[in-house]
Structure formats: structure tokens, C-alpha cells
Coordinates of C-alpha atoms in Angstrom, one line a residue:
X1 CA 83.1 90.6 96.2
X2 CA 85.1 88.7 93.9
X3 CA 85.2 85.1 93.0
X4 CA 88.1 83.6 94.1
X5 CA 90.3 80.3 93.5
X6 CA 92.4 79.8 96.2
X7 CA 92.4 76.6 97.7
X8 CA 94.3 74.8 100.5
X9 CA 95.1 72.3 97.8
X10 CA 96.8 75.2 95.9
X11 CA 98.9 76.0 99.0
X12 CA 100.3 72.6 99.6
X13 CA 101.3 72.6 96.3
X14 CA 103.3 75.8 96.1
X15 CA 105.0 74.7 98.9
X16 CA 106.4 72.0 97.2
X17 CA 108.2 74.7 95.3
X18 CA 109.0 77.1 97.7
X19 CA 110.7 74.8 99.5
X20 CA 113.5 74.0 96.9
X21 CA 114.5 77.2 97.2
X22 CA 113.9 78.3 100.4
X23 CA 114.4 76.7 104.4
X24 CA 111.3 76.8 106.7
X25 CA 111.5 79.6 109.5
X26 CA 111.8 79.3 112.9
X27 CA 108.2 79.3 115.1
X28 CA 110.3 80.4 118.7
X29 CA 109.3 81.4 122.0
X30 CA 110.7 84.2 123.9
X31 CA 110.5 84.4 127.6
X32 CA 111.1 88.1 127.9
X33 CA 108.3 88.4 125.5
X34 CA 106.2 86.1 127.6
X35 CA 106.6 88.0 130.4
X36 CA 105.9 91.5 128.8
X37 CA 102.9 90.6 127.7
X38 CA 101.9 87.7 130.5
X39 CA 101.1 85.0 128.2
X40 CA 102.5 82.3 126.1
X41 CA 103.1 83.8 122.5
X42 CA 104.9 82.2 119.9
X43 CA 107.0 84.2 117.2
X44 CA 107.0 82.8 113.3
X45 CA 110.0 84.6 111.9
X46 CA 109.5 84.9 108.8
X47 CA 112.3 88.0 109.0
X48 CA 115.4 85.9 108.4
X49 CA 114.5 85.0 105.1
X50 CA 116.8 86.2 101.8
X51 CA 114.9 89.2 101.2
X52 CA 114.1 89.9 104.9
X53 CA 110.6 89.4 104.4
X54 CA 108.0 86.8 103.7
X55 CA 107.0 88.1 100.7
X56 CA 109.7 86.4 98.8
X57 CA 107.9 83.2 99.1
X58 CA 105.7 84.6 96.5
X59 CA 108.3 85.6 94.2
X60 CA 109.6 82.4 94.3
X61 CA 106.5 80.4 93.2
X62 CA 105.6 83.0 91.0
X63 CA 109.2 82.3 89.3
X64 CA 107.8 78.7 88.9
X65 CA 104.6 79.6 87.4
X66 CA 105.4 82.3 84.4
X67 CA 103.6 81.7 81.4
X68 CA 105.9 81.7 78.0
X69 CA 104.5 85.3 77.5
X70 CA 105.7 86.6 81.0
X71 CA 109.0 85.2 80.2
X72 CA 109.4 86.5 76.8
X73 CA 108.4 90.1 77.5
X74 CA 108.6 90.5 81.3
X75 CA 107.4 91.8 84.4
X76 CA 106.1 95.0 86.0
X77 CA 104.9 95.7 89.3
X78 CA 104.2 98.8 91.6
X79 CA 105.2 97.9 95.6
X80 CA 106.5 100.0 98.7
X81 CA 109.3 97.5 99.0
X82 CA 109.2 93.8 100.6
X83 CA 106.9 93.0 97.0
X84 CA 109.1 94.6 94.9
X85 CA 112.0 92.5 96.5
X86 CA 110.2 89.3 96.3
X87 CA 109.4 90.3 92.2
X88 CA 112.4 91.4 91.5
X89 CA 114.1 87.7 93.5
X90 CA 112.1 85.4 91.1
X91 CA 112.3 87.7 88.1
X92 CA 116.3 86.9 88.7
X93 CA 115.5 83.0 89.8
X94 CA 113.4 82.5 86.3
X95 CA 116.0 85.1 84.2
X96 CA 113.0 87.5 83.0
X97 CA 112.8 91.1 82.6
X98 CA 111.4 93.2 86.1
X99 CA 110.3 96.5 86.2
X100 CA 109.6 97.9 89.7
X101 CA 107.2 101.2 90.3
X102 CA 107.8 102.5 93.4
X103 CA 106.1 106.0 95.1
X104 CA 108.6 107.8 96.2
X105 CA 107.9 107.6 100.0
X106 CA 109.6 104.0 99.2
X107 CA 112.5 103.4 101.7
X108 CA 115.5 104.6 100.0
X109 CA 117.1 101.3 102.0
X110 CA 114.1 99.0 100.0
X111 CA 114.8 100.8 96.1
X112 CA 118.3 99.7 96.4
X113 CA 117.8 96.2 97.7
X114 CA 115.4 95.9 94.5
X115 CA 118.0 97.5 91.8
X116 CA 120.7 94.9 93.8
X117 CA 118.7 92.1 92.7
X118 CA 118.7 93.3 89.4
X119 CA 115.2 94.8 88.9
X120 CA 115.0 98.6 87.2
X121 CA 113.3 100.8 89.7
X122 CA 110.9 104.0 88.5
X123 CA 109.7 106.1 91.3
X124 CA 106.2 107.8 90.7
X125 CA 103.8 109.3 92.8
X126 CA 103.4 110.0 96.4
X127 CA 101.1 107.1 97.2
X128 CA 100.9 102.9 96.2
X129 CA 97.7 104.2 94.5
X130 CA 99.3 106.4 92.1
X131 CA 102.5 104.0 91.7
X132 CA 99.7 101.2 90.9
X133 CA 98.1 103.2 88.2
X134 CA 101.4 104.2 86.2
X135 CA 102.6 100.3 86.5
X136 CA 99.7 99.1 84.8
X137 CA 99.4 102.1 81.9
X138 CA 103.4 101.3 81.8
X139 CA 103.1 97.4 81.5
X140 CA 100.4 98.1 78.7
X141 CA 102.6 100.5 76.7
X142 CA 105.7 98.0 76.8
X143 CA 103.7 94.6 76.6
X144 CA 105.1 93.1 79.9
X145 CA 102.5 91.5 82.1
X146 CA 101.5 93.3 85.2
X147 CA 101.8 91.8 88.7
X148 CA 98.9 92.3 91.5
X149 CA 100.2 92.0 94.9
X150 CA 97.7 89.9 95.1
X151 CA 98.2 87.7 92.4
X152 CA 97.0 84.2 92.9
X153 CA 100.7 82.9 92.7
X154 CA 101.5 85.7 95.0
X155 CA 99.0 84.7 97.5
X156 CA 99.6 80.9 97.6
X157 CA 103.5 81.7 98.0
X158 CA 102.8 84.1 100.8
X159 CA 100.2 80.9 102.6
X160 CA 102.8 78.6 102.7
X161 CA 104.2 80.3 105.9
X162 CA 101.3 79.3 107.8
X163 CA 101.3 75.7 106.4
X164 CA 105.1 76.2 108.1
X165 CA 103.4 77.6 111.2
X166 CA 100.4 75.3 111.5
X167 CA 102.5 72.7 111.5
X168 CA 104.6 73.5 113.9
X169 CA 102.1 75.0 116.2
X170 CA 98.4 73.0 115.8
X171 CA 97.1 74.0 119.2
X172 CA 97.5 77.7 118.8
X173 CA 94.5 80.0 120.5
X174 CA 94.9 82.9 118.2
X175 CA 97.1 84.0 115.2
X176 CA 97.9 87.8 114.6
X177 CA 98.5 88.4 111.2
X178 CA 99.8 92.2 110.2
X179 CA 97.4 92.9 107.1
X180 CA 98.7 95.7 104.0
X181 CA 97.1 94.0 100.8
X182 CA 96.1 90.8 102.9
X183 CA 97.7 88.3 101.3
X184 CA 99.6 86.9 104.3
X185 CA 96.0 87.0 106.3
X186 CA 94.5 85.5 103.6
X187 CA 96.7 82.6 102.9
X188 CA 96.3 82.4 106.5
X189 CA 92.9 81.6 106.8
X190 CA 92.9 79.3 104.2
X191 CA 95.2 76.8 106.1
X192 CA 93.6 77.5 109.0
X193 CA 90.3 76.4 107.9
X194 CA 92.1 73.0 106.6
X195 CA 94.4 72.3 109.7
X196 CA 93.5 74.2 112.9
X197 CA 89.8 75.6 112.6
X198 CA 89.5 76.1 116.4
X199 CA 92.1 78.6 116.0
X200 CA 91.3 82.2 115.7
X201 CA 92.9 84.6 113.0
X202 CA 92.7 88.3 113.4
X203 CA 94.1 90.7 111.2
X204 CA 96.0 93.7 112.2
X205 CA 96.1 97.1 110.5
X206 CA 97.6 101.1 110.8
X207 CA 94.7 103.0 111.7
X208 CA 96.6 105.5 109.4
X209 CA 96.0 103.1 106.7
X210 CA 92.8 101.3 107.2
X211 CA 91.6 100.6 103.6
X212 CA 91.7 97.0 104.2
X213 CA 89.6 97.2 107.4
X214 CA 87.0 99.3 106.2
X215 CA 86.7 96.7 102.9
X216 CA 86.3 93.7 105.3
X217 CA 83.5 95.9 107.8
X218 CA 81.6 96.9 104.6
X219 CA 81.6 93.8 102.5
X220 CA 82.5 96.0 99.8
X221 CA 86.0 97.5 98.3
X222 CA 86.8 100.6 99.5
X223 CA 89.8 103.4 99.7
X224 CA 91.2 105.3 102.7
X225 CA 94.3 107.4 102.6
X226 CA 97.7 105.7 103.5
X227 CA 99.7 107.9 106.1
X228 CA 101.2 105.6 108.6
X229 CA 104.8 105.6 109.0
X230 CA 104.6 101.7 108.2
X231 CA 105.6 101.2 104.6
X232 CA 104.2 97.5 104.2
X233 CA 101.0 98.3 105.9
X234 CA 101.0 102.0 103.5
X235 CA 97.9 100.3 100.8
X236 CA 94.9 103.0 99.9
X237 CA 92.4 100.2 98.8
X238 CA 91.1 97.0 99.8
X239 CA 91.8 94.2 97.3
X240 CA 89.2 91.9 95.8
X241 CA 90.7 88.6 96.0
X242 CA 92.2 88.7 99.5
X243 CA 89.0 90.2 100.5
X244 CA 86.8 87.4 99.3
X245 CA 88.7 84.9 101.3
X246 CA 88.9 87.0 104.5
X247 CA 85.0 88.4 104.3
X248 CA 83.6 84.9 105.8
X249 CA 86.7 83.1 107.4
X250 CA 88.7 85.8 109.5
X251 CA 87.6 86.1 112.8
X252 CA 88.7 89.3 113.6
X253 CA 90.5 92.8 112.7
X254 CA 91.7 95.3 114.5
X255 CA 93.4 98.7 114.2
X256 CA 96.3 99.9 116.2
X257 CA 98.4 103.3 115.6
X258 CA 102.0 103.5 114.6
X259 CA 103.5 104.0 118.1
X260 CA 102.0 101.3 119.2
X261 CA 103.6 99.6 116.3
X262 CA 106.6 101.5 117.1
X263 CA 106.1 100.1 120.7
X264 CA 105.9 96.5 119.6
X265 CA 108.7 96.7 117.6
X266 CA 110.8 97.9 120.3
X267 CA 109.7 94.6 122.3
X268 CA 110.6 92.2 119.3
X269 CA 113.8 93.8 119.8
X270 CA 114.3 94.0 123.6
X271 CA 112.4 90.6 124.0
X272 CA 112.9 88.8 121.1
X273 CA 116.4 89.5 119.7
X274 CA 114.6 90.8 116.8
X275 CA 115.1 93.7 114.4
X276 CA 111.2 94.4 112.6
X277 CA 110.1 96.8 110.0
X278 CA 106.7 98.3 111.1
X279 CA 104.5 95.9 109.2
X280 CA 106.5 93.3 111.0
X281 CA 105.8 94.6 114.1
X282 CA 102.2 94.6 113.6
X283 CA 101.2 91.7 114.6
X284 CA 102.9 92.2 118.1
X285 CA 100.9 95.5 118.2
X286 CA 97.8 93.6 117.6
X287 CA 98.2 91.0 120.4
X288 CA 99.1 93.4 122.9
X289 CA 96.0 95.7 121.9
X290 CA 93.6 92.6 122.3
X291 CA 94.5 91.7 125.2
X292 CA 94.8 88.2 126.8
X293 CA 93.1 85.0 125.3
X294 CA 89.9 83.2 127.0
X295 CA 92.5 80.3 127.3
X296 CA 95.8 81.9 129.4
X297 CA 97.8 78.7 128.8
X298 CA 97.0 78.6 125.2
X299 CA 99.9 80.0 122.9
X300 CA 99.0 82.6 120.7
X301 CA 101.3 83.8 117.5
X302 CA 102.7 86.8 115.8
X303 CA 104.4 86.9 112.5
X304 CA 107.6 89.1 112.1
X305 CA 106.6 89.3 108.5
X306 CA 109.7 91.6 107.5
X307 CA 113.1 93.1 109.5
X308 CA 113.5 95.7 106.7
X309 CA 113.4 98.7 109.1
X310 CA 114.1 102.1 107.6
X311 CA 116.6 104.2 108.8
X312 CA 113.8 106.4 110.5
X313 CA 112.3 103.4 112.3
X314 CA 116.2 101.7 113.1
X315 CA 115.9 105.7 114.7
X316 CA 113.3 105.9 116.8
X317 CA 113.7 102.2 118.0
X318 CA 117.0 103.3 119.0
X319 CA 115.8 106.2 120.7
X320 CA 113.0 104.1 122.8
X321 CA 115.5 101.9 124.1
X322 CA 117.9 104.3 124.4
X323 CA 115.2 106.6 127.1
X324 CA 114.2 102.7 128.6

């Protein structure tokens, strides 16, 4: 596993600068919610921020933290969407160059909200994997510098949600936390550890894309094919520095399949008011799959990370409510 430098110290101080740009997010209960799954959870809704997704908290501190070189000749980076959004929103905040690679099972709805923010979008390959390989050969050939999703910057941006969350919510049984790269789980466990260690943190992946899953079982990096319907969970490899964090300190991780994603996303939006993407919805689909906590008065939390649905999953959540 890799060495890695992410420290709680490093998330309270990207917080400072997320927060001049963007509003904390609402921790809510819903009742309906309660009810369907007979226990107190909590929702962190990280879905009503400018980009409709979390992930812009790491553009935003990765804005703040561009070295003169990244400035001068730019950025690239390969995503499915909610990352490219959140590169492309602080390549515009910090007035630098973005380049977006994008396989071309990318949301149609997610390549335009990128180009909108001013970012050029090249669509190669049928898979992240292959979109991540012709990002880096194309950041190489044109000298811009090449953005991990996981990216240190990235990761502390993404963590500062759950210094929102623990905050708000210090007595919290168990947090779900929907897990593509693992940055959000990651920066998770890492304020966990500093402010709520009795709290429990499980990730929650596709089984149709359980690279990330495997990694954390076998201690080791390793690749599965991607071919869940869920775009932000859609990664083919585990990643080294959001695996070294979540190797000793998560507590848990757990697969569930895309109709039960589809399922939970149907209750964010019959019980919560809530419009979620499928990676958004994965949290949801993780509590319900785990069943209910030791403690039964305990809250527990979900993360709508993203409401960037496709127009296939605004489809088939309309059709599921529609045959309710």
C-alpha cells in the first residue's frame, strides 16, 4: 500500500477554503424515511451544492492550491462526470486551462455541464480505465499536469463534508459512505478518527463495480470490470492513496446491486424530497442492506453525494413510482 499524507490537520485547513466559496449542507432528517427503514437516519445532502455533487469541494481547494506550473500550462483529467465538474469549476475559479477525458458511457447530461463550465471535453474509450490512460499520455504530450481523482487536494476538499457532518451529528452510530475512487470514504475516516471514533464507517459499493472492495479485502490494488449502471460508482481499479487510509480505519464495506440502488434512490425521492444520481443513492442502498444498528435509537447517516441523475435513471425512478 502506499504512503500516504493525509491528515485531519490537512482537512481543517481546506475547509477554511472551501468555505469562502461554498455554504455548508444541510444534515436533515426525514420521517418518511424513518419509517421506511424503522430507524433514525440522518441525510447529509451534499446534492444541493453548485455542481450537484460533493465533488466540487475538491475543485475548489484544488483551485487554491495550483502550483505556478499548473497555472501556466493547465489541467487534464479523465472522470465519468461529478470529477470532471468539480475540475472543470476550479479550473474557471483559478482562470487555468481544463481538459476533461471522458469514456463515452459519460452521461450525455454530465459532458455538457463540464463544457458549460468552460472545460473542453474529449470522449475516449468505453471504460474510466481507458479514459485514465489517454488523459495521462495526453497531459504528457501537451505539458499540462494531470489530475488523480484522488489527488491529495482532491481528497482533503472531498473530507471536509464530514467535518460539516461530524459536527453537526457527533453521536452518530454508523456512517454510509457510497465509495467509486474512495475519496469521500476516505476523507471520512479521517475525521472520524479525530472527532467521533465510536462511530462506525462503512463503505458502500456496485457489485457491478467492485474494484474498490476487492482492493480493501486483499490489502492489495486490484481491477474488476465496471458495469453498473451507476456512473460515479463505474471505477475498474482500486486506488493507492484512498486505499492506504481506508485499509486500517474503515470498519466496514459492503456491496449492493444497482436495483437496490435504484430502490434507494426511489426512497430519497418518495421520502426524502430528494432527486439522487446512483452513486448518490448508494449509501441509502447500503444502510438498508445492513440492516438495523446494535443501538435502535442511535442515528445513523447517508450521504446524497450527487442529484446528477441521467435521463435513464430520472426514467426508471419515474417508472418505480409511477407502478408504486
Amino acid at each position: 500500500m502506499a504512503r500516504t499524507e493525509l491528515t485531519f490537520e490537512g482537512v481543517v485547513a481546506a475547509a477554511e477554503i472551501v468555505a469562502r466559496e461554498l455554504p455548508a449542507t444541510p444534515l436533515q432528517s426525514h420521517p418518511l424515511l424513518d419509517r421506511a427503514l424503522d430507524r433514525p437516519v440522518l441525510v447529509k445532502h451534499e446534492n444541493v451544492l453548485p455542481t450537484g455533487a460533493f465533488k466540487v469541494r475538491g475543485g475548489v481547494h484544488l483551485a487554491a492550491r495550483l502550483s505556478d506550473a499548473e497555472r501556466a500550462h493547465g489541467l487534464v483529467t479523465c472522470s465519468t462526470g461529478n470529477h470532471a465538474q468539480s475540475v472543470a469549476y476550479g479550473a474557471r475559479l483559478a482562470d487555468v486551462r481544463a481538459t476533461i477525458v471522458m469514456p463515452a458511457s459519460a452521461p450525455a447530461a454530465k459532458r455538457e455541464a463540464v463544457r458549460a463550465l468552460g472545460a473542453e471535453v474529449v470522449l475516449v474509450g468505453a471504460s474510466l480505465g481507458e479514459a485514465g490512460e489517454h488523459a495521462r499520455a495526453l497531459a504528457a504530450e501537451t505539458g499540462a499536469s494531470f489530475v488523480c481523482p484522488t489527488d491529495e487536494r482532491i481528497v482533503l476538499g472531498h473530507a471536509t463534508a464530514y467535518l460539516e457532518l461530524f459536527g453537526q451529528a457527533p453521536d452518530l452510530c454508523t456512517l454510509y459512505v457510497p465509495v467509486g475512487s474512495g475519496t469521500g470514504a476516505a476523507g471520512a475516516c479521517l475525521v472520524r478518527d479525530a472527532l467521533a471514533p465510536r462511530c462506525r464507517v462503512v463503505g458502500v459499493q456496485s457489485a457491478a463495480a467492485p474494484a474498490g472492495w476487492r482492493s480493501w479485502r486483499a490489502g492489495s490494488i486490484e481491477t474488476a470490470p465496471a458495469t453498473t449502471r451507476a456512473a460515479g460508482l463505474a471505477t475498474t481499479t482500486g486506488y493507492p492513496r484512498t486505499q492506504a487510509v481506508l485499509r486500517d480505519r474503515l470498519d466496514d464495506f459492503v456491496l449492493v446491486d444497482d436495483d437496490a440502488i435504484d430502490a434507494a434512490a426511489r426512497l430519497l425521492a418518495t421520502c426524502a424530497h430528494t432527486l439522487a444520481e446512483g452513486a448518490g443513492a448508494a449509501s441509502l442502498a447500503g444502510a438498508v442492506a445492513s440492516g438495523g444498528p446494535a443501538d435502535d435509537t442511535a442515528p445513523v447517516a447517508v450521504v446524497c453525494t450527487g442529484a446528477n441523475a441521467s435521463a435513464d435513471e430520472i426514467a426508471r425512478l419515474a417508472g418505480s413510482v409511477a407502478a408504486a
